Tab-separated table of C-alpha atoms in Angstrom:
chain	number	residue	atom	x	y	z
A	1	MET	CA	-21.649	-26.803	31.892
A	2	PRO	CA	-24.924	-28.245	30.530
A	3	SER	CA	-25.259	-31.949	29.973
A	4	LYS	CA	-24.819	-33.321	26.472
A	5	ASP	CA	-28.586	-33.626	26.015
A	6	ASP	CA	-29.194	-30.069	27.231
A	7	PHE	CA	-26.387	-28.800	24.959
A	8	ILE	CA	-27.903	-30.543	21.930
A	9	LYS	CA	-31.268	-29.059	22.830
A	10	GLN	CA	-29.758	-25.558	22.976
A	11	GLU	CA	-27.878	-26.030	19.717
A	12	GLY	CA	-30.790	-27.504	17.785
A	13	THR	CA	-30.887	-30.585	15.578
A	14	VAL	CA	-30.830	-29.011	12.099
A	15	PHE	CA	-28.423	-26.702	10.314
A	16	PRO	CA	-27.370	-24.172	11.420
A	17	GLY	CA	-26.572	-24.927	15.027
A	18	LYS	CA	-26.579	-22.109	17.593
A	19	THR	CA	-22.769	-22.082	17.954
A	20	TYR	CA	-22.354	-22.111	14.172
A	21	VAL	CA	-24.664	-19.112	13.929
A	22	GLU	CA	-23.058	-17.076	16.671
A	23	HIS	CA	-19.434	-17.730	15.836
A	24	LEU	CA	-19.541	-18.008	12.053
A	25	LEU	CA	-22.709	-17.093	10.196
A	26	ARG	CA	-23.454	-13.864	12.074
A	27	PRO	CA	-19.887	-12.446	11.820
A	28	VAL	CA	-19.689	-13.482	8.163
A	29	PHE	CA	-23.059	-11.863	7.476
A	30	ASN	CA	-21.873	-8.608	9.001
A	31	ASP	CA	-18.727	-8.606	6.842
A	32	GLN	CA	-20.770	-9.355	3.730
A	33	ARG	CA	-23.193	-6.573	4.584
A	34	ASP	CA	-20.405	-4.058	5.173
A	35	TYR	CA	-18.251	-4.890	2.147
A	36	LEU	CA	-20.198	-6.789	-0.513
A	37	PHE	CA	-23.735	-5.377	-0.584
A	38	LYS	CA	-23.430	-2.821	-3.393
A	39	HIS	CA	-21.218	-5.081	-5.509
A	40	MET	CA	-23.711	-7.937	-5.242
A	41	PHE	CA	-26.379	-5.773	-6.831
A	42	ASN	CA	-24.098	-4.488	-9.556
A	43	ILE	CA	-23.445	-8.106	-10.538
A	44	HIS	CA	-27.194	-8.737	-10.541
A	45	ARG	CA	-27.658	-5.784	-12.898
A	46	ALA	CA	-24.957	-6.814	-15.357
A	47	HIS	CA	-26.020	-10.451	-15.381
A	48	VAL	CA	-29.696	-9.673	-15.998
A	49	VAL	CA	-28.861	-7.223	-18.790
A	50	MET	CA	-26.774	-9.929	-20.470
A	51	LEU	CA	-29.505	-12.563	-20.038
A	52	SER	CA	-31.925	-10.194	-21.733
A	53	GLU	CA	-29.572	-9.402	-24.598
A	54	ARG	CA	-28.996	-13.127	-25.173
A	55	ARG	CA	-32.788	-13.715	-25.063
A	56	ILE	CA	-32.409	-16.100	-22.166
A	57	LEU	CA	-34.764	-13.747	-20.326
A	58	ASP	CA	-37.660	-11.931	-21.940
A	59	LYS	CA	-37.098	-8.164	-21.919
A	60	SER	CA	-40.239	-7.546	-19.892
A	61	GLU	CA	-39.095	-10.110	-17.331
A	62	ALA	CA	-35.646	-8.537	-17.218
A	63	ALA	CA	-37.227	-5.134	-16.674
A	64	LYS	CA	-39.284	-6.387	-13.723
A	65	ILE	CA	-36.227	-8.059	-12.206
A	66	LEU	CA	-34.140	-4.913	-12.606
A	67	ARG	CA	-36.820	-2.755	-10.987
A	68	GLY	CA	-36.832	-5.166	-8.060
A	69	VAL	CA	-33.044	-5.060	-7.921
A	70	GLU	CA	-33.115	-1.264	-7.677
A	71	THR	CA	-35.678	-1.384	-4.891
A	72	ILE	CA	-33.676	-3.816	-2.767
A	73	ALA	CA	-30.359	-2.127	-3.638
A	74	ASN	CA	-31.652	1.125	-2.151
A	75	ILE	CA	-32.003	-0.460	1.289
A	76	ASP	CA	-29.461	0.902	3.760
A	77	PRO	CA	-27.335	-2.199	4.361
A	78	GLN	CA	-26.596	-1.104	7.923
A	79	THR	CA	-30.248	-1.744	8.752
A	80	LEU	CA	-29.821	-5.422	7.898
A	81	THR	CA	-29.142	-7.874	10.699
A	82	TYR	CA	-28.523	-11.585	10.609
A	83	ASP	CA	-31.657	-13.709	10.418
A	84	PRO	CA	-31.191	-17.436	11.160
A	85	GLN	CA	-33.686	-18.427	8.477
A	86	PHE	CA	-31.141	-17.299	5.856
A	87	GLU	CA	-27.671	-18.771	5.598
A	88	ASP	CA	-26.077	-15.524	4.456
A	89	LEU	CA	-26.643	-12.146	2.814
A	90	PHE	CA	-27.006	-13.762	-0.606
A	91	PHE	CA	-30.049	-15.798	0.447
A	92	MET	CA	-31.525	-12.928	2.449
A	93	ASN	CA	-31.464	-10.691	-0.608
A	94	GLU	CA	-32.881	-13.453	-2.790
A	95	HIS	CA	-35.764	-13.723	-0.326
A	96	LYS	CA	-36.310	-9.967	-0.431
A	97	MET	CA	-36.350	-10.135	-4.237
A	98	SER	CA	-38.915	-12.932	-4.069
A	99	GLU	CA	-41.123	-10.761	-1.898
A	100	GLU	CA	-40.680	-7.848	-4.298
A	101	ILE	CA	-41.166	-9.536	-7.698
A	102	GLY	CA	-42.246	-13.084	-6.934
A	103	PRO	CA	-40.205	-16.256	-6.473
A	104	ASP	CA	-40.245	-17.317	-10.128
A	105	LEU	CA	-38.732	-14.098	-11.450
A	106	ALA	CA	-36.353	-13.848	-8.519
A	107	GLY	CA	-35.160	-17.353	-9.279
A	108	SER	CA	-34.775	-16.607	-12.995
A	109	MET	CA	-32.241	-13.943	-12.113
A	110	HIS	CA	-29.821	-16.702	-11.117
A	111	MET	CA	-29.878	-18.677	-14.360
A	112	ALA	CA	-26.423	-19.474	-15.772
A	113	ARG	CA	-24.460	-18.526	-12.689
A	114	SER	CA	-23.448	-19.807	-9.274
A	115	ARG	CA	-22.571	-18.362	-5.911
A	116	ASN	CA	-19.033	-19.425	-6.839
A	117	ASP	CA	-18.423	-17.128	-9.789
A	118	MET	CA	-20.619	-14.425	-8.272
A	119	GLY	CA	-18.809	-14.503	-4.930
A	120	ILE	CA	-15.363	-14.304	-6.501
A	121	ALA	CA	-16.551	-11.445	-8.719
A	122	MET	CA	-17.709	-9.559	-5.619
A	123	TYR	CA	-14.368	-10.111	-3.903
A	124	ARG	CA	-12.538	-8.809	-6.958
A	125	LEU	CA	-14.772	-5.733	-7.187
A	126	VAL	CA	-14.108	-4.897	-3.532
A	127	LEU	CA	-10.381	-5.508	-3.809
A	128	ARG	CA	-9.967	-3.381	-6.906
A	129	GLU	CA	-11.542	-0.452	-5.029
A	130	HIS	CA	-9.113	-0.936	-2.158
A	131	ILE	CA	-6.144	-1.157	-4.514
A	132	LEU	CA	-7.136	2.013	-6.363
A	133	THR	CA	-7.735	3.894	-3.107
A	134	LEU	CA	-4.353	2.863	-1.725
A	135	THR	CA	-2.638	3.706	-5.015
A	136	GLU	CA	-4.139	7.195	-4.901
A	137	SER	CA	-2.996	7.654	-1.289
A	138	ALA	CA	0.507	6.394	-2.098
A	139	LEU	CA	0.697	8.943	-4.917
A	140	LEU	CA	-0.364	11.629	-2.452
A	141	LEU	CA	2.581	10.665	-0.242
A	142	ALA	CA	4.833	10.629	-3.316
A	143	THR	CA	3.810	14.231	-4.048
A	144	ALA	CA	4.796	15.275	-0.513
A	145	LEU	CA	8.171	13.562	-0.942
A	146	LEU	CA	8.739	15.405	-4.231
A	147	GLU	CA	8.187	18.715	-2.451
A	148	LYS	CA	10.652	17.888	0.315
A	149	ILE	CA	13.281	16.554	-2.085
A	150	ASP	CA	13.189	19.857	-3.942
A	151	GLU	CA	13.344	21.800	-0.684
A	152	HIS	CA	16.219	19.775	0.790
A	153	ALA	CA	18.457	18.902	-2.151
A	154	GLU	CA	21.247	20.782	-0.351
A	155	THR	CA	20.396	19.906	3.248
A	156	VAL	CA	23.467	17.929	4.319
A	157	MET	CA	22.891	15.183	6.862
A	158	THR	CA	24.468	11.984	8.162
A	159	ALA	CA	23.763	8.697	6.431
A	160	TYR	CA	24.020	5.481	8.430
A	161	THR	CA	25.109	1.938	7.726
A	162	HIS	CA	24.709	-0.767	10.372
A	163	THR	CA	23.054	1.964	12.503
A	164	GLN	CA	26.388	3.836	12.693
A	165	PRO	CA	27.337	7.215	11.149
A	166	ALA	CA	28.789	6.388	7.725
A	167	GLN	CA	29.058	9.248	5.204
A	168	PRO	CA	27.443	12.606	4.500
A	169	THR	CA	24.468	12.731	2.175
A	170	THR	CA	21.543	15.127	1.835
A	171	LEU	CA	17.988	14.847	3.044
A	172	GLY	CA	16.905	15.238	-0.573
A	173	HIS	CA	19.076	12.275	-1.578
A	174	TYR	CA	17.697	10.154	1.259
A	175	LEU	CA	14.090	11.049	0.475
A	176	THR	CA	14.662	10.252	-3.199
A	177	ALA	CA	15.553	6.724	-2.110
A	178	VAL	CA	12.347	6.572	-0.061
A	179	LEU	CA	10.399	7.840	-3.067
A	180	ASP	CA	11.971	5.344	-5.462
A	181	ILE	CA	10.942	2.449	-3.243
A	182	LEU	CA	7.445	3.914	-2.930
A	183	LEU	CA	7.195	4.179	-6.718
A	184	ARG	CA	8.140	0.515	-7.050
A	185	ASP	CA	5.464	-0.271	-4.461
A	186	ILE	CA	2.966	1.638	-6.601
A	187	GLU	CA	4.031	-0.480	-9.575
A	188	ARG	CA	3.308	-3.561	-7.506
A	189	LEU	CA	-0.144	-2.207	-6.650
A	190	GLN	CA	-0.787	-1.564	-10.339
A	191	SER	CA	0.253	-5.103	-11.167
A	192	ALA	CA	-2.053	-6.451	-8.461
A	193	TYR	CA	-4.886	-4.369	-9.899
A	194	GLU	CA	-4.372	-5.916	-13.334
A	195	THR	CA	-4.518	-9.396	-11.827
A	196	VAL	CA	-7.591	-8.608	-9.714
A	197	ASN	CA	-9.550	-6.745	-12.380
A	198	CYS	CA	-10.546	-9.864	-14.311
A	199	SER	CA	-14.019	-11.358	-14.523
A	200	PRO	CA	-14.860	-14.892	-13.338
A	201	MET	CA	-18.526	-14.464	-14.285
A	202	GLY	CA	-19.839	-17.234	-16.493
A	203	ALA	CA	-17.674	-19.868	-14.877
A	204	ALA	CA	-20.711	-20.749	-12.732
A	205	ALA	CA	-19.823	-23.477	-10.231
A	206	LEU	CA	-16.641	-24.393	-12.160
A	207	SER	CA	-17.601	-25.736	-15.600
A	208	THR	CA	-19.594	-22.848	-17.136
A	209	THR	CA	-23.199	-23.453	-18.199
A	210	SER	CA	-25.280	-24.829	-21.048
A	211	PHE	CA	-27.106	-21.493	-21.382
A	212	PRO	CA	-25.829	-19.434	-24.355
A	213	ILE	CA	-24.425	-16.615	-22.240
A	214	ASP	CA	-21.992	-13.864	-23.253
A	215	ARG	CA	-19.193	-13.777	-20.674
A	216	ASP	CA	-17.463	-10.868	-22.376
A	217	ARG	CA	-20.563	-8.706	-22.075
A	218	VAL	CA	-20.791	-9.120	-18.288
A	219	CYS	CA	-17.052	-8.486	-18.085
A	220	GLU	CA	-17.512	-5.230	-19.986
A	221	LEU	CA	-20.526	-4.050	-17.983
A	222	LEU	CA	-18.699	-4.601	-14.676
A	223	GLY	CA	-15.613	-2.736	-15.833
A	224	PHE	CA	-13.316	-5.736	-15.726
A	225	SER	CA	-10.406	-5.517	-18.154
A	226	LYS	CA	-10.605	-9.141	-19.327
A	227	LEU	CA	-11.987	-12.600	-18.607
A	228	ILE	CA	-10.446	-15.357	-16.586
A	229	GLU	CA	-10.967	-17.664	-19.536
A	230	ASN	CA	-10.582	-21.107	-17.986
A	231	SER	CA	-13.639	-21.642	-15.836
A	232	TYR	CA	-11.849	-23.884	-13.345
A	233	ASP	CA	-9.150	-21.247	-12.904
A	234	ALA	CA	-11.896	-18.655	-12.393
A	235	VAL	CA	-13.185	-20.365	-9.251
A	236	ALA	CA	-10.041	-22.169	-8.043
A	237	GLY	CA	-7.318	-19.594	-8.630
A	238	ALA	CA	-6.197	-17.681	-5.536
A	239	ASP	CA	-3.154	-15.915	-6.941
A	240	TYR	CA	-5.166	-12.703	-7.215
A	241	LEU	CA	-5.441	-12.803	-3.418
A	242	ILE	CA	-1.756	-13.592	-2.939
A	243	GLU	CA	-0.677	-10.781	-5.273
A	244	THR	CA	-3.046	-8.361	-3.567
A	245	ALA	CA	-1.611	-9.375	-0.200
A	246	THR	CA	2.044	-9.254	-1.237
A	247	ALA	CA	1.647	-5.808	-2.819
A	248	VAL	CA	0.401	-4.238	0.413
A	249	LEU	CA	2.745	-6.377	2.514
A	250	THR	CA	5.753	-5.068	0.585
A	251	LEU	CA	4.508	-1.483	0.761
A	252	MET	CA	4.033	-1.646	4.508
A	253	THR	CA	7.327	-3.437	5.164
A	254	ASN	CA	9.196	-0.854	3.104
A	255	SER	CA	7.337	2.031	4.722
A	256	GLY	CA	7.927	0.758	8.235
A	257	ARG	CA	11.696	0.949	7.723
A	258	TRP	CA	11.876	4.633	6.826
A	259	ILE	CA	9.150	5.472	9.333
A	260	GLN	CA	11.475	4.025	11.973
A	261	ASP	CA	14.202	6.393	10.700
A	262	PHE	CA	11.834	9.321	11.147
A	263	LEU	CA	11.255	8.329	14.758
A	264	GLN	CA	15.003	8.485	15.301
A	265	LEU	CA	15.403	11.852	13.576
A	266	VAL	CA	12.698	13.468	15.737
A	267	THR	CA	14.376	12.553	19.025
A	268	ARG	CA	15.849	15.369	21.125
A	269	GLU	CA	19.245	13.740	20.731
A	270	HIS	CA	19.089	13.995	16.927
A	271	ASP	CA	16.817	17.046	16.644
A	272	ILE	CA	16.808	16.957	12.834
A	273	ILE	CA	13.054	16.846	12.210
A	274	LYS	CA	10.329	18.663	14.094
A	275	VAL	CA	6.820	17.263	13.693
A	276	ALA	CA	4.160	19.966	13.391
A	277	ASP	CA	1.988	20.626	16.438
A	278	PRO	CA	-1.203	19.011	15.039
A	279	TYR	CA	0.603	15.674	14.873
A	280	VAL	CA	2.287	15.519	18.285
A	281	GLN	CA	0.830	14.759	21.697
A	282	ILE	CA	1.913	16.291	24.978
A	283	SER	CA	2.545	13.989	27.919
A	284	SER	CA	-0.102	13.976	30.619
A	285	ILE	CA	2.479	14.615	33.379
A	286	MET	CA	5.634	15.714	31.503
A	287	PRO	CA	4.747	18.990	29.770
A	288	GLN	CA	8.175	19.342	28.141
A	289	LYS	CA	7.535	16.364	25.871
A	290	ARG	CA	6.365	16.454	22.243
A	291	ASN	CA	5.481	12.843	21.550
A	292	PRO	CA	5.531	12.051	17.783
A	293	VAL	CA	2.455	9.867	18.064
A	294	SER	CA	1.479	10.307	14.412
A	295	ILE	CA	4.685	8.563	13.359
A	296	GLU	CA	4.398	5.962	16.115
A	297	HIS	CA	0.854	5.091	15.045
A	298	SER	CA	2.046	4.892	11.444
A	299	ARG	CA	4.701	2.392	12.450
A	300	ALA	CA	2.166	0.326	14.404
A	301	LEU	CA	-0.387	0.434	11.586
A	302	SER	CA	2.282	-0.626	9.091
A	303	SER	CA	3.020	-3.691	11.176
A	304	SER	CA	-0.662	-4.444	11.668
A	305	SER	CA	-1.370	-4.084	7.951
A	306	ALA	CA	1.520	-6.394	7.110
A	307	GLY	CA	0.196	-8.902	9.649
A	308	GLU	CA	-3.263	-8.907	8.074
A	309	ALA	CA	-1.728	-9.495	4.641
A	310	LEU	CA	0.407	-12.340	5.947
A	311	ALA	CA	-2.674	-13.889	7.549
A	312	ALA	CA	-4.401	-13.952	4.159
A	313	ILE	CA	-1.409	-15.599	2.499
A	314	GLN	CA	-1.147	-18.190	5.262
A	315	MET	CA	-4.841	-19.038	4.971
A	316	ILE	CA	-4.355	-19.907	1.284
A	317	HIS	CA	-1.235	-21.985	1.867
A	318	ASN	CA	-1.778	-25.734	1.417
A	319	THR	CA	-5.471	-25.404	0.557
A	320	PRO	CA	-6.891	-27.643	-2.206
A	321	PHE	CA	-6.848	-26.254	-5.735
A	322	GLY	CA	-10.550	-25.668	-6.073
A	323	ASP	CA	-13.479	-23.785	-4.609
A	324	ILE	CA	-12.847	-23.768	-0.862
A	325	VAL	CA	-14.121	-21.610	2.008
A	326	ASP	CA	-10.570	-20.914	3.238
A	327	SER	CA	-10.123	-18.282	0.525
A	328	GLU	CA	-13.582	-16.797	0.892
A	329	ASP	CA	-15.491	-14.996	3.626
A	330	ASP	CA	-13.087	-15.714	6.486
A	331	LEU	CA	-10.062	-14.542	4.493
A	332	GLN	CA	-11.331	-11.497	2.619
A	333	PRO	CA	-11.691	-9.129	5.615
A	334	HIS	CA	-7.995	-9.584	6.397
A	335	LEU	CA	-7.176	-8.032	3.036
A	336	TYR	CA	-9.759	-5.278	3.426
A	337	ARG	CA	-8.358	-4.359	6.834
A	338	SER	CA	-4.792	-4.551	5.550
A	339	TYR	CA	-5.544	-2.049	2.795
A	340	GLU	CA	-7.560	0.208	5.077
A	341	LYS	CA	-4.692	0.407	7.574
A	342	ALA	CA	-2.120	0.940	4.824
A	343	ASN	CA	-4.247	3.777	3.519
A	344	ARG	CA	-4.195	5.402	6.961
A	345	VAL	CA	-0.394	5.135	7.040
A	346	MET	CA	-0.077	6.899	3.688
A	347	HIS	CA	-2.288	9.773	4.819
A	348	LEU	CA	-0.656	10.154	8.229
A	349	MET	CA	2.872	10.262	6.815
A	350	HIS	CA	1.783	12.578	4.022
A	351	ALA	CA	0.565	15.044	6.645
A	352	VAL	CA	3.734	14.674	8.734
A	353	ILE	CA	6.070	15.170	5.782
A	354	ARG	CA	4.192	18.085	4.240
A	355	THR	CA	4.244	20.027	7.516
A	356	MET	CA	7.518	18.999	9.184
A	357	GLU	CA	10.365	21.420	9.882
A	358	VAL	CA	13.990	20.440	9.291
A	359	ASN	CA	16.830	21.751	11.447
A	360	LYS	CA	19.368	22.243	8.663
A	361	ASP	CA	22.072	23.653	10.940
A	362	GLN	CA	21.813	20.711	13.319
A	363	ALA	CA	21.876	18.246	10.436
A	364	LEU	CA	25.041	19.849	9.055
A	365	SER	CA	26.631	20.025	12.484
A	366	ARG	CA	26.081	16.307	13.051
A	367	ALA	CA	27.536	15.582	9.616
A	368	GLN	CA	30.792	17.163	10.830
A	369	THR	CA	31.202	14.531	13.532
A	370	SER	CA	32.226	10.880	13.728
A	371	CYS	CA	34.919	11.250	11.010
A	372	ILE	CA	32.314	10.530	8.345
A	373	THR	CA	34.218	12.438	5.623
A	374	ILE	CA	37.404	10.415	6.128
A	375	THR	CA	36.872	8.313	2.989
A	376	GLU	CA	37.322	11.500	0.961
A	377	LEU	CA	40.910	11.718	2.242
A	378	ALA	CA	41.673	8.274	0.776
A	379	ASP	CA	39.962	9.171	-2.495
A	380	PHE	CA	41.743	12.539	-2.725
A	381	LEU	CA	45.190	11.076	-2.032
A	382	ALA	CA	44.661	8.402	-4.690
A	383	LYS	CA	43.216	10.769	-7.303
A	384	GLU	CA	45.253	13.916	-6.777
A	385	LYS	CA	48.491	12.810	-5.090
A	386	GLY	CA	49.121	9.502	-6.841
A	387	VAL	CA	49.101	7.471	-3.642
A	388	PRO	CA	48.109	3.810	-4.172
A	389	PHE	CA	44.558	3.432	-2.946
A	390	ARG	CA	45.326	0.831	-0.279
A	391	SER	CA	48.066	3.057	1.099
A	392	ALA	CA	45.746	6.046	0.978
A	393	HIS	CA	43.095	4.048	2.838
A	394	LYS	CA	45.662	3.096	5.493
A	395	ILE	CA	46.530	6.773	6.024
A	396	ALA	CA	42.852	7.624	6.395
A	397	SER	CA	42.442	4.765	8.871
A	398	THR	CA	45.370	6.065	10.945
A	399	LEU	CA	43.780	9.500	11.164
A	400	ALA	CA	40.402	8.029	12.102
A	401	LYS	CA	41.957	5.960	14.886
A	402	LYS	CA	43.767	9.016	16.238
A	403	CYS	CA	40.513	10.970	16.360
A	404	SER	CA	38.779	8.074	18.097
A	405	SER	CA	41.502	7.546	20.703
A	406	GLU	CA	41.819	11.262	21.486
A	407	LYS	CA	38.054	11.931	21.202
A	408	LEU	CA	38.563	14.533	18.488
A	409	GLU	CA	36.667	15.395	15.341
A	410	LEU	CA	38.450	15.733	12.023
A	411	ASN	CA	37.922	19.478	11.964
A	412	GLU	CA	39.690	19.661	15.342
A	413	LEU	CA	42.881	18.156	13.932
A	414	PRO	CA	45.364	20.882	12.968
A	415	LEU	CA	46.935	20.540	9.537
A	416	GLN	CA	50.354	20.186	11.196
A	417	THR	CA	49.253	16.976	12.935
A	418	VAL	CA	47.749	15.660	9.709
A	419	GLN	CA	50.961	16.464	7.883
A	420	GLN	CA	53.046	14.532	10.381
A	421	ILE	CA	50.921	11.421	9.798
A	422	LEU	CA	51.115	11.857	6.026
A	423	THR	CA	54.915	12.107	5.982
A	424	THR	CA	55.171	9.053	8.195
A	425	HIS	CA	53.674	7.068	5.337
A	426	HIS	CA	54.968	9.057	2.362
A	427	GLN	CA	57.908	11.419	2.974
A	428	ASN	CA	57.038	14.005	0.309
A	429	LEU	CA	53.259	13.907	0.727
A	430	THR	CA	51.721	17.274	1.645
A	431	LEU	CA	48.310	18.936	1.811
A	432	THR	CA	47.455	22.607	1.700
A	433	GLN	CA	45.113	24.132	4.248
A	434	LYS	CA	42.470	24.552	1.529
A	435	GLU	CA	42.790	20.915	0.438
A	436	TRP	CA	42.412	19.688	4.027
A	437	GLU	CA	39.403	21.913	4.712
A	438	ASP	CA	37.669	20.675	1.568
A	439	ILE	CA	38.409	17.055	2.476
A	440	ILE	CA	36.797	17.336	5.903
A	441	CYS	CA	33.859	19.503	4.737
A	442	PRO	CA	30.618	17.486	4.422
A	443	ILE	CA	29.234	20.012	1.935
A	444	GLN	CA	32.221	19.494	-0.369
A	445	PHE	CA	31.977	15.747	0.212
A	446	VAL	CA	28.435	15.774	-1.134
A	447	LYS	CA	29.225	18.083	-4.052
A	448	ARG	CA	32.058	15.843	-5.223
A	449	ARG	CA	29.729	12.870	-5.462
A	450	SER	CA	28.063	13.885	-8.695
A	451	ILE	CA	28.063	10.421	-10.230
A	452	GLN	CA	24.642	9.299	-11.472
A	453	GLY	CA	22.447	8.612	-8.467
A	454	GLY	CA	24.761	10.392	-6.015
A	455	PRO	CA	23.909	13.052	-3.415
A	456	ASN	CA	25.306	16.037	-5.344
A	457	PRO	CA	22.438	18.593	-5.280
A	458	ASP	CA	22.408	18.993	-9.062
A	459	GLU	CA	22.195	15.219	-9.481
A	460	VAL	CA	19.384	15.028	-6.917
A	461	ARG	CA	17.491	17.733	-8.817
A	462	ARG	CA	18.021	15.846	-12.078
A	463	MET	CA	16.536	12.729	-10.483
A	464	LEU	CA	13.725	14.868	-9.080
A	465	VAL	CA	12.638	15.964	-12.553
A	466	GLU	CA	12.476	12.344	-13.706
A	467	ARG	CA	10.500	11.294	-10.627
A	468	LYS	CA	8.029	14.122	-11.112
A	469	ASN	CA	7.353	12.814	-14.597
A	470	ILE	CA	6.899	9.272	-13.264
A	471	VAL	CA	4.467	10.418	-10.568
A	472	PHE	CA	2.547	12.448	-13.149
A	473	SER	CA	2.311	9.418	-15.466
A	474	TYR	CA	1.070	7.234	-12.600
A	475	LYS	CA	-1.586	9.796	-11.748
A	476	GLU	CA	-2.681	9.870	-15.381
A	477	GLN	CA	-2.858	6.076	-15.456
A	478	LEU	CA	-4.976	6.101	-12.295
A	479	ARG	CA	-7.247	8.751	-13.805
A	480	THR	CA	-7.676	6.614	-16.927
A	481	VAL	CA	-8.542	3.540	-14.855
A	482	ASN	CA	-11.129	5.464	-12.846
A	483	ASP	CA	-12.567	6.965	-16.050
A	484	ASN	CA	-12.878	3.481	-17.547
A	485	LEU	CA	-14.714	2.214	-14.471
A	486	LYS	CA	-17.015	5.219	-14.541
A	487	ALA	CA	-17.721	4.648	-18.241
A	488	ALA	CA	-18.546	0.981	-17.567
A	489	GLN	CA	-20.966	1.978	-14.818
A	490	GLU	CA	-22.603	4.478	-17.158
A	491	ARG	CA	-22.966	1.816	-19.878
A	492	LEU	CA	-24.624	-0.503	-17.399
A	493	SER	CA	-26.936	2.278	-16.184
A	494	ASP	CA	-27.891	3.102	-19.779
A	495	GLU	CA	-28.796	-0.513	-20.501
A	496	ILE	CA	-30.884	-0.725	-17.318
A	497	TYR	CA	-32.677	2.506	-18.254
A	498	LYS	CA	-33.493	1.162	-21.720
A	499	LEU	CA	-34.938	-2.033	-20.296
A	500	THR	CA	-36.876	-0.540	-17.393
A	501	THR	CA	-38.446	2.319	-19.380
A	502	GLN	CA	-39.610	0.271	-22.363
A	503	LYS	CA	-43.347	0.110	-22.981
């Protein structure tokens, strides 16, 4: 370890010190370069156009600035590396602009704004892209679920409560539940988008500016839906980050639960789902194995994505209500990575679901075990035989205990044995062979549950039609949002063209 004097000599005596460069400024620069570069220049464009329109900048000056902006914007950001003479990417690009158009014009570009409102605007522009990308991917998964619900509305399978076989349902019914949760997650993403897609520009450091700017115009040119009106809120508010984080956190937590179910259903013991060959991996020394690595990775990525989102929320917790670095460059990449990983999960599970095979016979066979139709006996006795429900439930419990103690399934109990138990409780109570067979049949069990939201195939198909309409409407909404952003970019490009081609 060097002496204190040698350490100070290595570190330097002016900002930034060597350790500060290596462990903060350089990593931050790389993140800014990778995520913020193009958005920084779009903000430059919109701001300069507005300054020109408000006659804060002469049109000829604005034109020169915009030509310089286009020159620097066309640099491949991956060619940029940290330079200790510049604190960050912002100052590096300002220096490049000074070299291109002169320091006076380059400085004029920054009138009536601050790194505060500009930085938050960049974060919001990046986050809205991530939200829209993830929304599109979630809708892709929703489309795959719609296909499988339609295909398996009649595929009877076992449903579980407390990890134990509970009652028969259908795969279509189960996947409709998965889809409904996913659709609510998409709603949460849409809500986050609305919160994020607001412009802080014009707030400057926190109290606006004395220049006669038009905040609404910059908002429009950048494709934001509205202003964050209060300028202190514009730079101090972090709820847009929290909502962005909680939307993806909820999506990944929800997804991880049914992904875990899939990993159970693909086991040899269950043998309900077969993952297609492109998404399984063979063991290096056990050639009989088909490892469902695509689902395993999806589970791991879901957890990792949720962790990144939680990290962002925790970094905001207990910070002062104002401009603070905790919610800036160190935090933002957690959200970017969270959304990128969530996007990978959506695509992986879309591929798995679209291509998977379902062993319908095995699913039905398993639904005939573990006495999971026994509740239908209690219901039938109460509805059709006039037995008080508690008494009917006691009879069903007696039969279930007999099956458990003698290691029998319900379909292995002869009607004569069932009848003996019935008459023990109610002397004149009888069942026909047909009634008993229907009671213990998982297919009939499912068909009889035609109440709204139940697993009856016709009811599942009714729900399917409604969900198709919802997914279609969400896709249309996403298309409209993307069209609006494209139109805003075209408006900005038109204004730049007018300024830069004037004589």
